[in-house]
PDB file of N, CA and C in Angstrom:
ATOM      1  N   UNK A 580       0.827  -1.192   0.000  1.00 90.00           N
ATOM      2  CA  UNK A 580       0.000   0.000   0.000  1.00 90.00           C
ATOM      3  C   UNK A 580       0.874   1.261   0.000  1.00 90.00           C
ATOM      4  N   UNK A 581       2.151   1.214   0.875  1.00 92.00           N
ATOM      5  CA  UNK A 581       2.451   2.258   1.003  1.00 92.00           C
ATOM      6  C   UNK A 581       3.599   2.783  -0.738  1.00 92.00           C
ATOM      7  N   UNK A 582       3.938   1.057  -1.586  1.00 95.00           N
ATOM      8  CA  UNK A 582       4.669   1.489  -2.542  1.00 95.00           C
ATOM      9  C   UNK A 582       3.387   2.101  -4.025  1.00 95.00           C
ATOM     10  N   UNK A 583       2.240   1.924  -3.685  1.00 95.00           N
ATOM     11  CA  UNK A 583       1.332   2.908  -4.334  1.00 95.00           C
ATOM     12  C   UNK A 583       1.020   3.580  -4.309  1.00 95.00           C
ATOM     13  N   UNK A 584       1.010   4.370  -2.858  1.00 95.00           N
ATOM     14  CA  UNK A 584       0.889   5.655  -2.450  1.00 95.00           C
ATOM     15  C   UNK A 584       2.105   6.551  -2.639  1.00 95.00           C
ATOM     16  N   UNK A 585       3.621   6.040  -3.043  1.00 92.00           N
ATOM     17  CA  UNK A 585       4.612   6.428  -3.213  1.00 92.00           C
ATOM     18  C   UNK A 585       4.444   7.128  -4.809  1.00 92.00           C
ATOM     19  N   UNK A 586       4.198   5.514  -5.422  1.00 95.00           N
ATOM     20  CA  UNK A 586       3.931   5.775  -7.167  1.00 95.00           C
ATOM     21  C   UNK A 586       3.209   7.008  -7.554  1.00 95.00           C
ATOM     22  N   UNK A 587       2.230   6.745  -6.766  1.00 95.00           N
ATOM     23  CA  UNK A 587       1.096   7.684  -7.341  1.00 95.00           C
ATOM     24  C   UNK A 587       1.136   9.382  -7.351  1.00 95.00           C
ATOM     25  N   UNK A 588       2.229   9.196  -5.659  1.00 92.00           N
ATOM     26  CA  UNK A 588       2.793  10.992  -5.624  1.00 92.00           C
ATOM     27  C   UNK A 588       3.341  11.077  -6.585  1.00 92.00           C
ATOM     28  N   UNK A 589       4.490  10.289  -6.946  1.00 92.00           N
ATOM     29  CA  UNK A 589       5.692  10.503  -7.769  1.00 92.00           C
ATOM     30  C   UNK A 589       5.000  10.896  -8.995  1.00 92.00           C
ATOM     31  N   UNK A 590       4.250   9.946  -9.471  1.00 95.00           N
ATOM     32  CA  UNK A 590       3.653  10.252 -11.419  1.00 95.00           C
ATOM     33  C   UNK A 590       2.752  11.864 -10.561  1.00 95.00           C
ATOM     34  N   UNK A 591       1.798  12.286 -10.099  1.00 95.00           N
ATOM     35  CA  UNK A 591       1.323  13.293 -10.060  1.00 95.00           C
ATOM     36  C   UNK A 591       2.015  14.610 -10.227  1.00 95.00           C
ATOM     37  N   UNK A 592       3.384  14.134  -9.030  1.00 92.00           N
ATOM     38  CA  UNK A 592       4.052  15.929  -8.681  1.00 92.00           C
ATOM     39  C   UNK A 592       4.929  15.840 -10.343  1.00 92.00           C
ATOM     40  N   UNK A 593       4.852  14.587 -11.115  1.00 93.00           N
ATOM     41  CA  UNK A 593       5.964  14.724 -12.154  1.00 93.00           C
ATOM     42  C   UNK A 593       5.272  15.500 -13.459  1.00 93.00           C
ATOM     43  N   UNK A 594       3.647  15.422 -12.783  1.00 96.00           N
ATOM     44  CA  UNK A 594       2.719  16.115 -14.048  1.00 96.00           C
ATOM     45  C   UNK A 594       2.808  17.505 -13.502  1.00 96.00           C
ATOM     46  N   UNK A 595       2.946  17.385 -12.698  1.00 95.00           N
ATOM     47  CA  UNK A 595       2.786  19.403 -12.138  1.00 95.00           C
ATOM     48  C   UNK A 595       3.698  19.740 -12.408  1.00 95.00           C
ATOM     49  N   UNK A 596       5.199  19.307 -12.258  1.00 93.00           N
ATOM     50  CA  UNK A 596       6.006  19.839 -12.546  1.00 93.00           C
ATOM     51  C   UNK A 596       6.362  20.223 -13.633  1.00 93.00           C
ATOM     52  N   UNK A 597       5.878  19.273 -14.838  1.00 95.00           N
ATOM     53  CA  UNK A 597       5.675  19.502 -16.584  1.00 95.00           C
ATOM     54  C   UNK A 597       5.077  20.538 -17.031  1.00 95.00           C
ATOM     55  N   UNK A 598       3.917  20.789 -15.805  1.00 97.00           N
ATOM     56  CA  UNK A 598       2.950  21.731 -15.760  1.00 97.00           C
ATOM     57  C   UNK A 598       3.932  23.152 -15.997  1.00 97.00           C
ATOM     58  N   UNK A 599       4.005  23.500 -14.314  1.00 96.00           N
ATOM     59  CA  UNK A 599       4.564  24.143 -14.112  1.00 96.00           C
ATOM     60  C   UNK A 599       6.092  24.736 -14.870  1.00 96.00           C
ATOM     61  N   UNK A 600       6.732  23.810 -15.329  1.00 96.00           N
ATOM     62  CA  UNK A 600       7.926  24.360 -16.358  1.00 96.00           C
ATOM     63  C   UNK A 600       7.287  24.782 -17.573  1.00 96.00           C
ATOM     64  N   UNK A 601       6.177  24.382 -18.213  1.00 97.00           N
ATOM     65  CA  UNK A 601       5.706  24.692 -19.023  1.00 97.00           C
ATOM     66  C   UNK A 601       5.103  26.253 -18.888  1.00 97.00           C
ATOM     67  N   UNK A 602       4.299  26.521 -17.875  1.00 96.00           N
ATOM     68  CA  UNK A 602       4.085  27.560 -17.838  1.00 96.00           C
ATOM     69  C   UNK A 602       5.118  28.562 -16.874  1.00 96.00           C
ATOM     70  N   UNK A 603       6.160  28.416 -16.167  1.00 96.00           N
ATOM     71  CA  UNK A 603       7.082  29.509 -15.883  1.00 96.00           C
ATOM     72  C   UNK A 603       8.319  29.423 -16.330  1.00 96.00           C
ATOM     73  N   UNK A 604       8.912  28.425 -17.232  1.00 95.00           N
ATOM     74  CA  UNK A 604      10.043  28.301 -18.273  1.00 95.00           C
ATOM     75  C   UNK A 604      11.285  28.407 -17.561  1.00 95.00           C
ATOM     76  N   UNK A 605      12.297  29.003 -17.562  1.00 94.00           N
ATOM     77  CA  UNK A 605      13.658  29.069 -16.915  1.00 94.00           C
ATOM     78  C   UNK A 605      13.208  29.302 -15.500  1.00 94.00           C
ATOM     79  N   UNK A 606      12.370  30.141 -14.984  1.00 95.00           N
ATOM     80  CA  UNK A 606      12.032  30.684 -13.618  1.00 95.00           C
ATOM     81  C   UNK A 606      11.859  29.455 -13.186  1.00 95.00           C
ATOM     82  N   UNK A 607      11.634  28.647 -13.702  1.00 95.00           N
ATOM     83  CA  UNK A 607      10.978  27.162 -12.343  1.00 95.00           C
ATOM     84  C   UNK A 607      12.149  26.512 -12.467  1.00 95.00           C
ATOM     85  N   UNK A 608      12.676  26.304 -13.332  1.00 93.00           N
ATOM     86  CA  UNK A 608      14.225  25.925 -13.696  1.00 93.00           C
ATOM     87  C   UNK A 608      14.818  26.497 -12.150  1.00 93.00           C
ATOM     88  N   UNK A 609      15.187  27.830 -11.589  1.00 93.00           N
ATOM     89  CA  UNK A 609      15.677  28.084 -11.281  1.00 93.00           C
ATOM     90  C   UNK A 609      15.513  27.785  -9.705  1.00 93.00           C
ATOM     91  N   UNK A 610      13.863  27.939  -9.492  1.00 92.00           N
ATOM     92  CA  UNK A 610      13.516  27.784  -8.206  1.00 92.00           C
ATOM     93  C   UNK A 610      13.633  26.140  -8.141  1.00 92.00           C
ATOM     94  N   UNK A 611      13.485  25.270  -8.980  1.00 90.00           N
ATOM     95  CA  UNK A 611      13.947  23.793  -8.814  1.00 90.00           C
ATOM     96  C   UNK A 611      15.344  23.472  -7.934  1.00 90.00           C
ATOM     97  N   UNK A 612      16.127  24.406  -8.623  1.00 90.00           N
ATOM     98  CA  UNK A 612      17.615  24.271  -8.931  1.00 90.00           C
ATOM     99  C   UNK A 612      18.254  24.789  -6.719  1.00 90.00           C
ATOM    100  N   UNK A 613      17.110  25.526  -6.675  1.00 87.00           N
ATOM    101  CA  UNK A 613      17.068  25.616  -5.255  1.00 87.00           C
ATOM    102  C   UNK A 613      15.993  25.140  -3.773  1.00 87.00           C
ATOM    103  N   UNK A 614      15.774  24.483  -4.548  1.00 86.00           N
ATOM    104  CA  UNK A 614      14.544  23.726  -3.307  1.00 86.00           C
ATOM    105  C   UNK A 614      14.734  22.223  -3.757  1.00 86.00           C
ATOM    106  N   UNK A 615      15.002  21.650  -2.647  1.00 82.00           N
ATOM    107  CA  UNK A 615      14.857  20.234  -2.781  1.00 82.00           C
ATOM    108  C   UNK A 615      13.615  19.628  -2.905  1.00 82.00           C
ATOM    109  N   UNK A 616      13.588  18.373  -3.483  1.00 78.00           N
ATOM    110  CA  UNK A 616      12.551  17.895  -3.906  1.00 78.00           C
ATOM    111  C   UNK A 616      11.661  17.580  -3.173  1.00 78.00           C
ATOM    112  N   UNK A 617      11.680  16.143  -1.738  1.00 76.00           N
ATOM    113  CA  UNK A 617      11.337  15.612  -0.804  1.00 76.00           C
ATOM    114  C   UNK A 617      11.303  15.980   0.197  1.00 76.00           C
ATOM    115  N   UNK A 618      12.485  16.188   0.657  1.00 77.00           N
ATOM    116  CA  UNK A 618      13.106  15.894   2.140  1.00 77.00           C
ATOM    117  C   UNK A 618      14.146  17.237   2.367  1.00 77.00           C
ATOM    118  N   UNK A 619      13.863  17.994   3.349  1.00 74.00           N
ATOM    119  CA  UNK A 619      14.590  18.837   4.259  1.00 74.00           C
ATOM    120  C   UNK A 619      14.934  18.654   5.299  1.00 74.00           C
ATOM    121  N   UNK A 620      16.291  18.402   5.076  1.00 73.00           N
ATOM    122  CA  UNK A 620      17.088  18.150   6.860  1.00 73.00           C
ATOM    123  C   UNK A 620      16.868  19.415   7.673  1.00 73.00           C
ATOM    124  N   UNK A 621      16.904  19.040   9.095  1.00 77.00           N
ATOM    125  CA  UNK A 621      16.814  20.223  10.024  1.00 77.00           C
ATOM    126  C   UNK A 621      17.919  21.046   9.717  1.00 77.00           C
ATOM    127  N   UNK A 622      19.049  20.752   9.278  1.00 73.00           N
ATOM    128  CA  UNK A 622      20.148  21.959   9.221  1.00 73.00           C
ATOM    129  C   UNK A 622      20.212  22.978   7.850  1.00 73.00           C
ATOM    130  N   UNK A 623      19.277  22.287   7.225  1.00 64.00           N
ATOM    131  CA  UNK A 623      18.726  23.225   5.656  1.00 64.00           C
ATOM    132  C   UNK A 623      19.216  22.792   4.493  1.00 64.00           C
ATOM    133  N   UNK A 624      20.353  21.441   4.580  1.00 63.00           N
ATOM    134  CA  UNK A 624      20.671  20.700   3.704  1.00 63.00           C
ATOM    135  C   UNK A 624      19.538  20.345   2.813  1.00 63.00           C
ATOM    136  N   UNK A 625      20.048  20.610   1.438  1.00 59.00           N
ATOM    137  CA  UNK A 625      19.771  20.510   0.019  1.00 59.00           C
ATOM    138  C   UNK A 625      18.405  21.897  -0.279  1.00 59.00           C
ATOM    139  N   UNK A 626      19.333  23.343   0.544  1.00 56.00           N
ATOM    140  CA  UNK A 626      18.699  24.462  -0.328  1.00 56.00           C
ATOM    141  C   UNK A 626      20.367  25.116  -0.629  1.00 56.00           C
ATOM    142  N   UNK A 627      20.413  25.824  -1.365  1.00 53.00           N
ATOM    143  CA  UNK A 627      21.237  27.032  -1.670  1.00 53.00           C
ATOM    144  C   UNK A 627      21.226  28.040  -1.053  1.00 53.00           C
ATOM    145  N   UNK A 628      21.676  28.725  -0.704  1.00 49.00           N
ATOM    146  CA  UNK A 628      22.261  30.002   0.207  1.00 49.00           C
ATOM    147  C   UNK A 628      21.347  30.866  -0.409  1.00 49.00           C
ATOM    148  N   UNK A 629      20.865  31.960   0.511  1.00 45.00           N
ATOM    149  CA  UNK A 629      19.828  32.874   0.256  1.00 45.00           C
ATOM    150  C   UNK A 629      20.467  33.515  -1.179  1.00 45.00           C
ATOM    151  N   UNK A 630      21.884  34.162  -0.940  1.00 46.00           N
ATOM    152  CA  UNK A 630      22.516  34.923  -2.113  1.00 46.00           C
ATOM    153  C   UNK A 630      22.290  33.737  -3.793  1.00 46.00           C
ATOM    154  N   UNK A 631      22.098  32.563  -3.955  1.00 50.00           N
ATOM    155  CA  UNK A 631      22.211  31.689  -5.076  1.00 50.00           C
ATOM    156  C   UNK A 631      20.550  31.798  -5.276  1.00 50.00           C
ATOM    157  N   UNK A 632      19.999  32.561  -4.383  1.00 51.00           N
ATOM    158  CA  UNK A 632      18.453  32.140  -4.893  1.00 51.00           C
ATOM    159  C   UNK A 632      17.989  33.678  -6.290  1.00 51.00           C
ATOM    160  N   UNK A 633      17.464  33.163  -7.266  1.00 54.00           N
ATOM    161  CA  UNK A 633      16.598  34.321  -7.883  1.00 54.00           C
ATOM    162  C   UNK A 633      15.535  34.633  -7.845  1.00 54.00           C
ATOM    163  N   UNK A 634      14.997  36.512  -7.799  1.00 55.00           N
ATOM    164  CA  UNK A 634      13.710  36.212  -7.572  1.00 55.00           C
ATOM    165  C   UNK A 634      13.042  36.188  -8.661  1.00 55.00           C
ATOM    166  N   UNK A 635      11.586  35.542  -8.646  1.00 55.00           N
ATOM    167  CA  UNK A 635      10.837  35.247  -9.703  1.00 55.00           C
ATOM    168  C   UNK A 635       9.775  36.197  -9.665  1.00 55.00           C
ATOM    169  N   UNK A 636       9.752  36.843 -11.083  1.00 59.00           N
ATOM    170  CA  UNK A 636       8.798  37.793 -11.659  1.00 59.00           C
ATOM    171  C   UNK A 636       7.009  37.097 -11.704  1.00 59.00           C
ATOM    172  N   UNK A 637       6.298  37.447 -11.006  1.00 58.00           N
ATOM    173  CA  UNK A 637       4.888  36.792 -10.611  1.00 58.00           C
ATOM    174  C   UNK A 637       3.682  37.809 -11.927  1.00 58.00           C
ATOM    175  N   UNK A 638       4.614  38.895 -12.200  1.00 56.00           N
ATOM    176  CA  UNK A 638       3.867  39.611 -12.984  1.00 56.00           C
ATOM    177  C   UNK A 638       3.084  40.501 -12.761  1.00 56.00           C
TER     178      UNK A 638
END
């Protein structure tokens, strides 16, 4: 049960994310490139330093 409930996140967030690059192009590229996917350790392992982050134009 729990390796279908795994599957099923995985194929969903992989459609949003198609989504989403599709509609914000390099910008999601970028915020990808700084937010980890899953899992955040308590010490902030797997983000980038405030200075490596860009901000994104919302319009």
């Amino acid at each position: 049960m729990l390796t279908a409930a795994w599957v099923a996140f995985s194929v969903q967030i992989r459609m949003e994310e198609e989504h989403l690059e599709h509609m914000h192009g390099t910008a999601y590229d970028r915020y990808r490139a700084t937010v980890p996917s899953w899992i955040v350790l308590p010490d902030g392992s797997g983000r980038a330093s405030a200075s490596e982050g860009h901000p994104v134009d919302h319009g």
